[in-house]
PDB file of C-alpha atoms in Angstrom:
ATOM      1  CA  UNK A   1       9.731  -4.961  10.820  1.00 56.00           C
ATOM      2  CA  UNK A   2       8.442  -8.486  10.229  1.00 62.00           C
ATOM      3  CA  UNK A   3      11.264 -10.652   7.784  1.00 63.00           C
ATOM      4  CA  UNK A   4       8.720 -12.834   6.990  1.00 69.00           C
ATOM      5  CA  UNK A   5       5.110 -12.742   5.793  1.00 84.00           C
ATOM      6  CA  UNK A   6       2.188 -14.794   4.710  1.00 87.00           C
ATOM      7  CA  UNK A   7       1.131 -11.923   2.272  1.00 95.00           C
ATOM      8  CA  UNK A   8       2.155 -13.297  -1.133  1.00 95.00           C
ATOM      9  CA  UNK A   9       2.803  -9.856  -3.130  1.00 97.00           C
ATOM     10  CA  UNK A  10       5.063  -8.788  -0.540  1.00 97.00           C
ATOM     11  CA  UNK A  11       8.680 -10.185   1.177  1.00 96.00           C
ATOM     12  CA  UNK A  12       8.731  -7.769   4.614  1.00 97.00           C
ATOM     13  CA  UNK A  13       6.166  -6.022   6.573  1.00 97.00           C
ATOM     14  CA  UNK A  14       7.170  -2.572   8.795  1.00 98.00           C
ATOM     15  CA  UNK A  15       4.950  -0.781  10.823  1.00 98.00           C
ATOM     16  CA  UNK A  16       5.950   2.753  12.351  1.00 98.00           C
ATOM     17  CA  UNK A  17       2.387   2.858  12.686  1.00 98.00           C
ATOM     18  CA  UNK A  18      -0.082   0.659  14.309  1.00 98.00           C
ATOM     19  CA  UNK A  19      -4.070   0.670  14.722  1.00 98.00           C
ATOM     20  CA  UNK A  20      -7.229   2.431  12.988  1.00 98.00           C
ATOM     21  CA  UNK A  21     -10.611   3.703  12.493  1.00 97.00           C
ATOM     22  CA  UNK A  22     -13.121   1.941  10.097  1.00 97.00           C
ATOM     23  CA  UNK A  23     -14.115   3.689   7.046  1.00 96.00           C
ATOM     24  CA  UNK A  24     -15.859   1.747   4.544  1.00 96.00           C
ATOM     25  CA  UNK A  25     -17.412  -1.869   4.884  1.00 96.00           C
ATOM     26  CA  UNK A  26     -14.029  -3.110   3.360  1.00 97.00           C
ATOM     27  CA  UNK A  27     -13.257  -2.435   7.223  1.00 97.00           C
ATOM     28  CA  UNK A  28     -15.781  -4.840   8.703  1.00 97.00           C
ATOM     29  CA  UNK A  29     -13.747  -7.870   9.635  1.00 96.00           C
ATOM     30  CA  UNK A  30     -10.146  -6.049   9.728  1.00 96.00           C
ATOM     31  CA  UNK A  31      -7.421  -8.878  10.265  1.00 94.00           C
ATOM     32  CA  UNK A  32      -5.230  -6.363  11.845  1.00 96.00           C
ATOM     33  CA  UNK A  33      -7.806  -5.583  14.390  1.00 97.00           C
ATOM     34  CA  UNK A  34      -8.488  -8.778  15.123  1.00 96.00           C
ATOM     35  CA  UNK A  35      -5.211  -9.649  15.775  1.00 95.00           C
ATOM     36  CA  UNK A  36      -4.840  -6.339  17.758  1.00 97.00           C
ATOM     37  CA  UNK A  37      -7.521  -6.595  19.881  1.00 97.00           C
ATOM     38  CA  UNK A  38      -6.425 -10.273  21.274  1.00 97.00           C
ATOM     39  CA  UNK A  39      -3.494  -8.375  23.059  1.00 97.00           C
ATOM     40  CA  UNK A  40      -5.658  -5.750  24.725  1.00 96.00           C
ATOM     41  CA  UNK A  41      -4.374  -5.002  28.231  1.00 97.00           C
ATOM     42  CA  UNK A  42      -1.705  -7.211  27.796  1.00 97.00           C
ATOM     43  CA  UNK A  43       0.977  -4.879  29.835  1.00 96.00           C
ATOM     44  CA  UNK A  44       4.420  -4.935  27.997  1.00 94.00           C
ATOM     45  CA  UNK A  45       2.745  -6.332  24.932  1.00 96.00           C
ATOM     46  CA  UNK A  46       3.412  -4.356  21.710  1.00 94.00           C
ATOM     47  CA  UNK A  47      -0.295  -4.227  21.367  1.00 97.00           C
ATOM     48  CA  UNK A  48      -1.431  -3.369  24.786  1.00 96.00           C
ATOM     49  CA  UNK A  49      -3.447  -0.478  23.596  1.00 96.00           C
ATOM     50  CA  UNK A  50      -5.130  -2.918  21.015  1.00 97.00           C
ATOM     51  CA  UNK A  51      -5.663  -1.149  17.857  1.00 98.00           C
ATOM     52  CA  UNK A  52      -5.621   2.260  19.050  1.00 98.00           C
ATOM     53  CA  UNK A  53      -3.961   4.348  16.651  1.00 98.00           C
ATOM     54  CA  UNK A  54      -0.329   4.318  18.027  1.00 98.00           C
ATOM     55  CA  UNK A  55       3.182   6.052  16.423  1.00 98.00           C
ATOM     56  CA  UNK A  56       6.122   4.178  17.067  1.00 98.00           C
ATOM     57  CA  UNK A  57       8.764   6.501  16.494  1.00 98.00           C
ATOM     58  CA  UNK A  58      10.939   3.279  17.484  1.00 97.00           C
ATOM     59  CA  UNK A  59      10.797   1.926  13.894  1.00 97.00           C
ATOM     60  CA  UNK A  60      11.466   4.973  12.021  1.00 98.00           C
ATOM     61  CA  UNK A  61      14.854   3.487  11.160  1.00 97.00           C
ATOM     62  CA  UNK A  62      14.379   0.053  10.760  1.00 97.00           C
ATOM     63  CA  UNK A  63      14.703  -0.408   6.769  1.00 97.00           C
ATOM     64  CA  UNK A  64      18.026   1.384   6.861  1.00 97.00           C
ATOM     65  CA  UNK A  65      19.806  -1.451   8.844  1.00 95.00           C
ATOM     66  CA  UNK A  66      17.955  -4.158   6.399  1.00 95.00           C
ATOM     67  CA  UNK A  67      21.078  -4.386   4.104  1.00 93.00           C
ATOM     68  CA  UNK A  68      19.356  -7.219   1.772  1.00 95.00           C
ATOM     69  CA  UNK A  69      16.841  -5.616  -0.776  1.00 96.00           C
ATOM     70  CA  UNK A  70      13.302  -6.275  -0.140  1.00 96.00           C
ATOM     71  CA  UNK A  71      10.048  -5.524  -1.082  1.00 97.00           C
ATOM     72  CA  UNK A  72       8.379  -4.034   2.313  1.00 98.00           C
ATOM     73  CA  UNK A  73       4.671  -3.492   2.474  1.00 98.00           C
ATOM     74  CA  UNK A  74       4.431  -0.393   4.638  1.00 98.00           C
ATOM     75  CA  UNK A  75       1.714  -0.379   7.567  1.00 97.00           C
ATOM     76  CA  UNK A  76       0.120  -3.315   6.886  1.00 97.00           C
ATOM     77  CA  UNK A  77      -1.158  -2.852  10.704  1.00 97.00           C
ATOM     78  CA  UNK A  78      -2.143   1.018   9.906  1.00 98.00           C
ATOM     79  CA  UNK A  79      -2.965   3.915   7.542  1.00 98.00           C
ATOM     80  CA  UNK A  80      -0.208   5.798   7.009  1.00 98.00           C
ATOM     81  CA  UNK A  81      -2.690   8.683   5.513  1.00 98.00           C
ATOM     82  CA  UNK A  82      -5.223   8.484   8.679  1.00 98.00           C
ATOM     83  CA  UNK A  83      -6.130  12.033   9.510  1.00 97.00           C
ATOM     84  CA  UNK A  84      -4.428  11.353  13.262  1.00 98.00           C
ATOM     85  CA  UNK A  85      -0.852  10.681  11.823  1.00 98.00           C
ATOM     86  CA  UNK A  86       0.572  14.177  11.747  1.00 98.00           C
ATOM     87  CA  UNK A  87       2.085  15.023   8.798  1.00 98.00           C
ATOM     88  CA  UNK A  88       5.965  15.320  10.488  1.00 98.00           C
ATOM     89  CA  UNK A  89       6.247  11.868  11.003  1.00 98.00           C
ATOM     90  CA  UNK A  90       4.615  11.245   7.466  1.00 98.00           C
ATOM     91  CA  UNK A  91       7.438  12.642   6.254  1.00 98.00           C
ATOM     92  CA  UNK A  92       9.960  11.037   8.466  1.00 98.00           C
ATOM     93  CA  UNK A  93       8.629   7.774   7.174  1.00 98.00           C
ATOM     94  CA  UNK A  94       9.181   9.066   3.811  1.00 98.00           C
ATOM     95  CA  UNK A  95      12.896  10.515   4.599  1.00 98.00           C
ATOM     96  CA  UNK A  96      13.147   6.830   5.771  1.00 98.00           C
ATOM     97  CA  UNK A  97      11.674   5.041   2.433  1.00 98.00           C
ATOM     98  CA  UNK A  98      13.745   7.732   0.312  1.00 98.00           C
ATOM     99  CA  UNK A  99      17.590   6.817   2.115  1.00 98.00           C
ATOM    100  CA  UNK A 100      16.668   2.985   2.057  1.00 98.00           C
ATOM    101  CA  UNK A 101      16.388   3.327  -1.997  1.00 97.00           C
ATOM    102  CA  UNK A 102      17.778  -0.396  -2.250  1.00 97.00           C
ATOM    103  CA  UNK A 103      14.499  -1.901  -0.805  1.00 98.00           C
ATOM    104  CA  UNK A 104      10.691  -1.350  -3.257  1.00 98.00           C
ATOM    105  CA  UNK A 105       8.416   0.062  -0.216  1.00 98.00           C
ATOM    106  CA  UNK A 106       4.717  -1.076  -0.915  1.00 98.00           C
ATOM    107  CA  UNK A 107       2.306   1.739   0.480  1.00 98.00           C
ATOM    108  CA  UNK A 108      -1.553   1.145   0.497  1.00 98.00           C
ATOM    109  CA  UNK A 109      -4.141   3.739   1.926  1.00 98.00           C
ATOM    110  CA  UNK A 110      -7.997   3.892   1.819  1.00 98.00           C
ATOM    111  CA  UNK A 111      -6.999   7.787   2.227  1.00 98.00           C
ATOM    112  CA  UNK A 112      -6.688   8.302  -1.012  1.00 98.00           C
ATOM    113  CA  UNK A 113      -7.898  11.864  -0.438  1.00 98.00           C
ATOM    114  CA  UNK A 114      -5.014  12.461   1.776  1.00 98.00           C
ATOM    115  CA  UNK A 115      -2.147  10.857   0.203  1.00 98.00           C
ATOM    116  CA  UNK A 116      -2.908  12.938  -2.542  1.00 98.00           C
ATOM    117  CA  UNK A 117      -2.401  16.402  -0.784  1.00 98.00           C
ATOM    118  CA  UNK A 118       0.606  14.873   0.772  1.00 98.00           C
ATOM    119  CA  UNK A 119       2.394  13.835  -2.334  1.00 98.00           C
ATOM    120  CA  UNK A 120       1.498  16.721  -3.947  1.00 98.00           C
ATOM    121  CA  UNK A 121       3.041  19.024  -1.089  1.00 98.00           C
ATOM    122  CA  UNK A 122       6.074  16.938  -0.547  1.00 98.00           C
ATOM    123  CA  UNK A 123       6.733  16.662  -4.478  1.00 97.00           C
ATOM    124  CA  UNK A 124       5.408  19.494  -5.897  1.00 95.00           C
ATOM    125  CA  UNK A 125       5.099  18.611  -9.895  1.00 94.00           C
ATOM    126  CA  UNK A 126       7.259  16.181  -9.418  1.00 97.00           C
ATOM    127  CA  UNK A 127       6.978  12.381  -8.861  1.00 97.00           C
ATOM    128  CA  UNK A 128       7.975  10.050  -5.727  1.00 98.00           C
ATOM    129  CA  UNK A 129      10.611   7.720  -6.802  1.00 98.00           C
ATOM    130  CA  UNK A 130       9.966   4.861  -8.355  1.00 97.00           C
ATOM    131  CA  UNK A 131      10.890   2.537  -5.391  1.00 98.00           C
ATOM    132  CA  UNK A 132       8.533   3.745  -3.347  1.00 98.00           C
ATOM    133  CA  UNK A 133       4.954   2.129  -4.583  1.00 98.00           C
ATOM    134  CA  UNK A 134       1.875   4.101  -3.585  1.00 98.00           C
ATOM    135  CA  UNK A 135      -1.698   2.186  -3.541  1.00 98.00           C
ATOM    136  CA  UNK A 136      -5.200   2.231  -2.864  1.00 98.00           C
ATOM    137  CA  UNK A 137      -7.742  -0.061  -1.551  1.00 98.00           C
ATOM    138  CA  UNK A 138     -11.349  -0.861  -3.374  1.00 98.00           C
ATOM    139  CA  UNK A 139     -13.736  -3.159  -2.611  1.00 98.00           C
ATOM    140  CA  UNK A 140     -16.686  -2.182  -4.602  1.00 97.00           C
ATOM    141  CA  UNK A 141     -18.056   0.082  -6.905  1.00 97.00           C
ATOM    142  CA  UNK A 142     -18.759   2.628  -4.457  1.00 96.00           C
ATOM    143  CA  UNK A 143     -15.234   3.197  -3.338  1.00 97.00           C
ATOM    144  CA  UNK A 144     -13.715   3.394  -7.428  1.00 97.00           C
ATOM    145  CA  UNK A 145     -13.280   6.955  -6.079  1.00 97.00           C
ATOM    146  CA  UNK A 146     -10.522   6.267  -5.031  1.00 98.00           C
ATOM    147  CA  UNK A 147      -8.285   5.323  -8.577  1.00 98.00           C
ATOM    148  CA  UNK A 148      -9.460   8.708  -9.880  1.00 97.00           C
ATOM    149  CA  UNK A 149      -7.544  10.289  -6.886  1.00 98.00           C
ATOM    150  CA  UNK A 150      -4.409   7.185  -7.230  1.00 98.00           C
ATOM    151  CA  UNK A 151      -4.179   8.502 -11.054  1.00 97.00           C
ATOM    152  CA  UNK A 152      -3.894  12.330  -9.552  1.00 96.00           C
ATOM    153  CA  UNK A 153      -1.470  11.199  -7.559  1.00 98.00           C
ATOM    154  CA  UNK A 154       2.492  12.398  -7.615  1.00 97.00           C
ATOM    155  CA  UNK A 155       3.274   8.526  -7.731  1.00 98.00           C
ATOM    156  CA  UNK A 156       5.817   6.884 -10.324  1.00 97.00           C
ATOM    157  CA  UNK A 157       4.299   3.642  -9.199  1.00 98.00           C
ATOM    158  CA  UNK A 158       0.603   3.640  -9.015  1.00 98.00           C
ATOM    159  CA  UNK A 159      -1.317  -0.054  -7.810  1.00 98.00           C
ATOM    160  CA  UNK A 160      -4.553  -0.830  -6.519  1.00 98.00           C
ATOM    161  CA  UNK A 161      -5.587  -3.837  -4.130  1.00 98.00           C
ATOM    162  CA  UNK A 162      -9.020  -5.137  -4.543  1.00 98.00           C
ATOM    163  CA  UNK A 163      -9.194  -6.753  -1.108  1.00 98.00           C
ATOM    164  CA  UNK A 164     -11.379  -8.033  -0.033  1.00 97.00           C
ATOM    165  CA  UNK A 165     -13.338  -7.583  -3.272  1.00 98.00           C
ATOM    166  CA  UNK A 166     -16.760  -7.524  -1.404  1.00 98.00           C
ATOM    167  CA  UNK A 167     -18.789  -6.760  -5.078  1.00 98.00           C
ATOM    168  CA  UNK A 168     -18.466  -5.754  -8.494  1.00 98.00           C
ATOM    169  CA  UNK A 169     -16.737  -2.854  -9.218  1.00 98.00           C
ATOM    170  CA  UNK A 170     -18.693  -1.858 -12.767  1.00 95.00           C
ATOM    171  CA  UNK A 171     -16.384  -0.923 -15.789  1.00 93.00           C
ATOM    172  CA  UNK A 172     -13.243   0.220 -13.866  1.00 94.00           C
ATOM    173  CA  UNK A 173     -10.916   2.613 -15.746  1.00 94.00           C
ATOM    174  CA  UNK A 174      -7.269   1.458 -15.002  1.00 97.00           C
ATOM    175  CA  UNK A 175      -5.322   3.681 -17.577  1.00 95.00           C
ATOM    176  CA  UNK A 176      -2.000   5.001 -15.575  1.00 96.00           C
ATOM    177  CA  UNK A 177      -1.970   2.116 -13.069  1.00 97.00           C
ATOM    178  CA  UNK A 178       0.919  -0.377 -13.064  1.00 98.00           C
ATOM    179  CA  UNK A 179      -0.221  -3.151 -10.881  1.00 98.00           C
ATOM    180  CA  UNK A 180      -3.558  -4.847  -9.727  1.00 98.00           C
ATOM    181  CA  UNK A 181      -4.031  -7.003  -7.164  1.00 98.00           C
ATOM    182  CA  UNK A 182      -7.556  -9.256  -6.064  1.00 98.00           C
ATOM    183  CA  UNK A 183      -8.060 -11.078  -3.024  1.00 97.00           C
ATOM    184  CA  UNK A 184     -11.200 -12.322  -0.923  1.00 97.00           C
ATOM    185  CA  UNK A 185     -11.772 -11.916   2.379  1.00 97.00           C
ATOM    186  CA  UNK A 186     -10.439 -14.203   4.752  1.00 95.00           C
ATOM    187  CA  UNK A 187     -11.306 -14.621   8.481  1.00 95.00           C
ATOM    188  CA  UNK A 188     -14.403 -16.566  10.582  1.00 94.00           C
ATOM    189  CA  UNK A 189     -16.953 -13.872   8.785  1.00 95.00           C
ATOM    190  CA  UNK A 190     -15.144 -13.980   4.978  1.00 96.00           C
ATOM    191  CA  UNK A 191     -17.662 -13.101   2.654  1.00 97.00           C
ATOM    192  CA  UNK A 192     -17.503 -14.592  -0.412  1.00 97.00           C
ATOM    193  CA  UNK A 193     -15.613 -13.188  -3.570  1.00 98.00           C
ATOM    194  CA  UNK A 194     -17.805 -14.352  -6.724  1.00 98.00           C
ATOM    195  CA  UNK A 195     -16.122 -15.332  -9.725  1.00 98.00           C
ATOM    196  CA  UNK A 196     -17.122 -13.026 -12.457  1.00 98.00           C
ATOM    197  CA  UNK A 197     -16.101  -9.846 -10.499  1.00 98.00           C
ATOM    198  CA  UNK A 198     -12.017 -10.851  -9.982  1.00 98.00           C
ATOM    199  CA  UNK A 199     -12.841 -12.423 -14.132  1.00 98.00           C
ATOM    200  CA  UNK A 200     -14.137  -8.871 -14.914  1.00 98.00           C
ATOM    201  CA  UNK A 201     -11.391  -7.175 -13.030  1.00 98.00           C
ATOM    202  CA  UNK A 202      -8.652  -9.277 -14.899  1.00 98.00           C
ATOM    203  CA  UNK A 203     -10.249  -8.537 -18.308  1.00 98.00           C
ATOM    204  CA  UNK A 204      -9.908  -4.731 -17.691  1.00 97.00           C
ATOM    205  CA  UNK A 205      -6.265  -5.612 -16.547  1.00 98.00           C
ATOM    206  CA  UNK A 206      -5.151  -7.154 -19.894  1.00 97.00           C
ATOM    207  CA  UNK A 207      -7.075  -3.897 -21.821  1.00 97.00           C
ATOM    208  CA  UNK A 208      -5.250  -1.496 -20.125  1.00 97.00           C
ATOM    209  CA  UNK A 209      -1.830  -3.684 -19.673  1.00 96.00           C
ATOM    210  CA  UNK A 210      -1.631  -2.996 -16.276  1.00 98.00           C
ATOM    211  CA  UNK A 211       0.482  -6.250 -14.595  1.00 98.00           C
ATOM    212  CA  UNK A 212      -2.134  -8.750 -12.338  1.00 98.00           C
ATOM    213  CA  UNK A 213      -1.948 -10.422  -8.916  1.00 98.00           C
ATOM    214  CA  UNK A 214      -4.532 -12.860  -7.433  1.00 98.00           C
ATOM    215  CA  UNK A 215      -3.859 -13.373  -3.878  1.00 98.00           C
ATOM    216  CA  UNK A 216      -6.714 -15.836  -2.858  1.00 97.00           C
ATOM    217  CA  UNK A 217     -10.100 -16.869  -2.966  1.00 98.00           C
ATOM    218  CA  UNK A 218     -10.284 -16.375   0.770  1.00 96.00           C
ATOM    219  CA  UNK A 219     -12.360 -18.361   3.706  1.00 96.00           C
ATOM    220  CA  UNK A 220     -11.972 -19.225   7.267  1.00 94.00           C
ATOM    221  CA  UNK A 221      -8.708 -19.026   6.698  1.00 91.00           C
ATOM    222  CA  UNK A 222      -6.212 -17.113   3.945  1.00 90.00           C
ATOM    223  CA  UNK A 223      -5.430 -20.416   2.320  1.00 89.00           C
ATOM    224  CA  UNK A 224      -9.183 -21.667   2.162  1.00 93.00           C
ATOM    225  CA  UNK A 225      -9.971 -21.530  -1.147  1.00 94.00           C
ATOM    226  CA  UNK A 226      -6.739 -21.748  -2.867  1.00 96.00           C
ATOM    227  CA  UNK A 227      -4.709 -18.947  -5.266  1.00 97.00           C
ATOM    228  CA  UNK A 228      -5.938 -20.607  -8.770  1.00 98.00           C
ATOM    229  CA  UNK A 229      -7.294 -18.103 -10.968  1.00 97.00           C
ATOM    230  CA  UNK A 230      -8.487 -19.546 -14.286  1.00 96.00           C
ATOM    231  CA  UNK A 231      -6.473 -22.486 -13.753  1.00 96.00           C
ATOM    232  CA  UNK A 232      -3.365 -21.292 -12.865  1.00 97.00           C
ATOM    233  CA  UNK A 233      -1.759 -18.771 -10.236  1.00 97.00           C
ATOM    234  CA  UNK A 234      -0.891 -15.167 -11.568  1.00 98.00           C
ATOM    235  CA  UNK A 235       1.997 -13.519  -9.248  1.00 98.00           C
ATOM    236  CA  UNK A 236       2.830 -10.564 -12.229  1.00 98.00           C
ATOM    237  CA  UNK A 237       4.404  -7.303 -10.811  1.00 97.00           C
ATOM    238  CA  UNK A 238       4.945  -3.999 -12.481  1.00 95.00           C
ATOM    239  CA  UNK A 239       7.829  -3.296 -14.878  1.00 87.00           C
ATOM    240  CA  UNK A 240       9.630  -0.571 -13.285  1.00 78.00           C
ATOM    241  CA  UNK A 241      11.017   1.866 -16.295  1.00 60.00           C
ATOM    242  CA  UNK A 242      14.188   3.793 -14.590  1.00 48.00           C
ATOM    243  CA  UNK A 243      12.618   7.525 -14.449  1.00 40.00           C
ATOM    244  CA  UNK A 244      14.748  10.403 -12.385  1.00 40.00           C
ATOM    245  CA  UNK A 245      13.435  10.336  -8.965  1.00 37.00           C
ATOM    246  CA  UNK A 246      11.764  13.821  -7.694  1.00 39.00           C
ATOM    247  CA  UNK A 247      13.045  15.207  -4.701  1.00 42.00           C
ATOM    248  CA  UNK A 248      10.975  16.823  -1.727  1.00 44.00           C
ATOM    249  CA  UNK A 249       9.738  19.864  -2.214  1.00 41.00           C
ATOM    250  CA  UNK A 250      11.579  21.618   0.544  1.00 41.00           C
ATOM    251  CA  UNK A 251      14.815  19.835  -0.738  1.00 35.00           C
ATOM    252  CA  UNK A 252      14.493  21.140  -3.974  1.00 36.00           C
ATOM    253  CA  UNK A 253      14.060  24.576  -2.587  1.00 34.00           C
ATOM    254  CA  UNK A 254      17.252  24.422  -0.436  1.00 35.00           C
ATOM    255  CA  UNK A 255      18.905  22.763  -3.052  1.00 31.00           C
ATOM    256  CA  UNK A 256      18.267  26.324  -5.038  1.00 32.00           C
ATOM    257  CA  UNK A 257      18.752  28.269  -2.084  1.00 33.00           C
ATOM    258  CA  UNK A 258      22.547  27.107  -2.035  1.00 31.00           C
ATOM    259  CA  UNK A 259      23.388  27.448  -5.961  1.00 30.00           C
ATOM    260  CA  UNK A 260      24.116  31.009  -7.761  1.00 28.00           C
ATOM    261  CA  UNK A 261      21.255  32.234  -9.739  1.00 23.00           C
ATOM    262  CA  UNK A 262      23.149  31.414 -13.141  1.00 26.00           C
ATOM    263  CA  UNK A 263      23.722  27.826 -12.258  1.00 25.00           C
ATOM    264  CA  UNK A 264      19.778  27.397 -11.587  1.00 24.00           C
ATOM    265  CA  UNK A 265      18.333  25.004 -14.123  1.00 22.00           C
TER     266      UNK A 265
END
């Protein structure tokens, strides 16, 4: 777990997971594989194996001794939903992120498929609780897929991250999402992120009163071109409404396993 971090929506990065596989162009110029791949071979480095995908059962607990709330972007070096994290240690992370209820956990997939099907089997009809944010990345029009599966999703706490924002994304429909974020690419091959697609992006944000972010402009560097967004920065998060958080699905089953038929609700 990192205590500090240059990404502005977030206070804490952890990582039980580490490394990928590209998906979608949004994938191109990964920063975590770039940063990865320096340490390749480096023996005793905690990136040796580059940006293989690697579990580090290690970290599991980390949050838990992190008294002092936090929000904590989870895998911000990973996937948690890649198809090569097996689902037991999914859920570890979760029973993790569930007992550390004093921290917000921040988790963004390009799975969106995936975290679906998990939330759905660890939740059943219910919901995840509401300190534990789930996410999904877009880019461009072709990947809006992906908020049609975030609004399916057993989430209290539903956000998207357009970043990088690599093209328009057309008339986006953001009804049941609480939080969107924009940011351009940064790095030595940034493409640019044109004005009227964040300015379209943060029109559809005020329609559907869903709470907006701009992270940068982007460039060589994460700071290149600034954070001003129509002449001012915009740092809004979600207002969380207190809601009853669900339990697992296998909880809830032992939970009614252990009571007498008449005390059932």
């Amino acid at each position: 777990m990192a205590t500090t971090t240059q990404i502005e929506w977030t206070d804490a990065t952890w990582n039980p997971v580490t490394g990928c596989s590209k998906i979608t162009r949004g994938c191109d110029f990964c920063y975590a594989e770039r940063f990865s791949e320096r340490f390749r071979g480096v023996q005793g480095h905690p990136f040796e194996n580059g940006f293989d995908l690697t579990l580090r059962p290690e970290r599991l607990r980390q949050p838990v001794s992190w008294r002092e709330p936090r929000r904590v972007f989870v895998n911000s070096m990973s996937d948690l939903f890649h198809k090569d994290v097996p689902r037991p240690f999914i859920d570890s992370v979760f029973d993790t992120m569930e007992e550390a209820n004093w921290h917000t956990f921040q988790v963004l997939t390009k799975r969106s498929s995936l975290m679906v099907r998990y939330l759905r089997g660890r939740y059943g009809a219910g919901l995840a609780p509401p300190h534990i944010w789930l996410g999904v990345s877009v880019e461009d029009a072709r990947n809006t897929i992906r908020l049609k599966h975030l609004r399916a999703a057993q989430a209290s706490v539903r956000f998207v991250s357009f970043e990088p924002l690599l093209g328009p994304v057309g008339n986006v429909d953001l009804t049941g999402i609480d939080w969107a974020i924009i940011g351009g690419e940064s790095g030595p091959q940034a493409r640019p992120l044109a004005e009227e697609w964040a300015v379209a992006i943060h029109e559809q944000c005020r329609l559907d009163r869903v709470a907006f972010f701009f992270k940068q402009w982007g460039g060589v560097r994460p700071k290149s071109g600034g954070r001003l967004f129509r002449g001012r920065e915009w740092n809004e998060y979600p207002r969380i409404q207190k809601r009853k958080p669900a339990v697992s699905s296998q909880t809830a089953l032992d939970c009614r396993a252990a009571q007498p038929f008449d005390e059932r609700p």
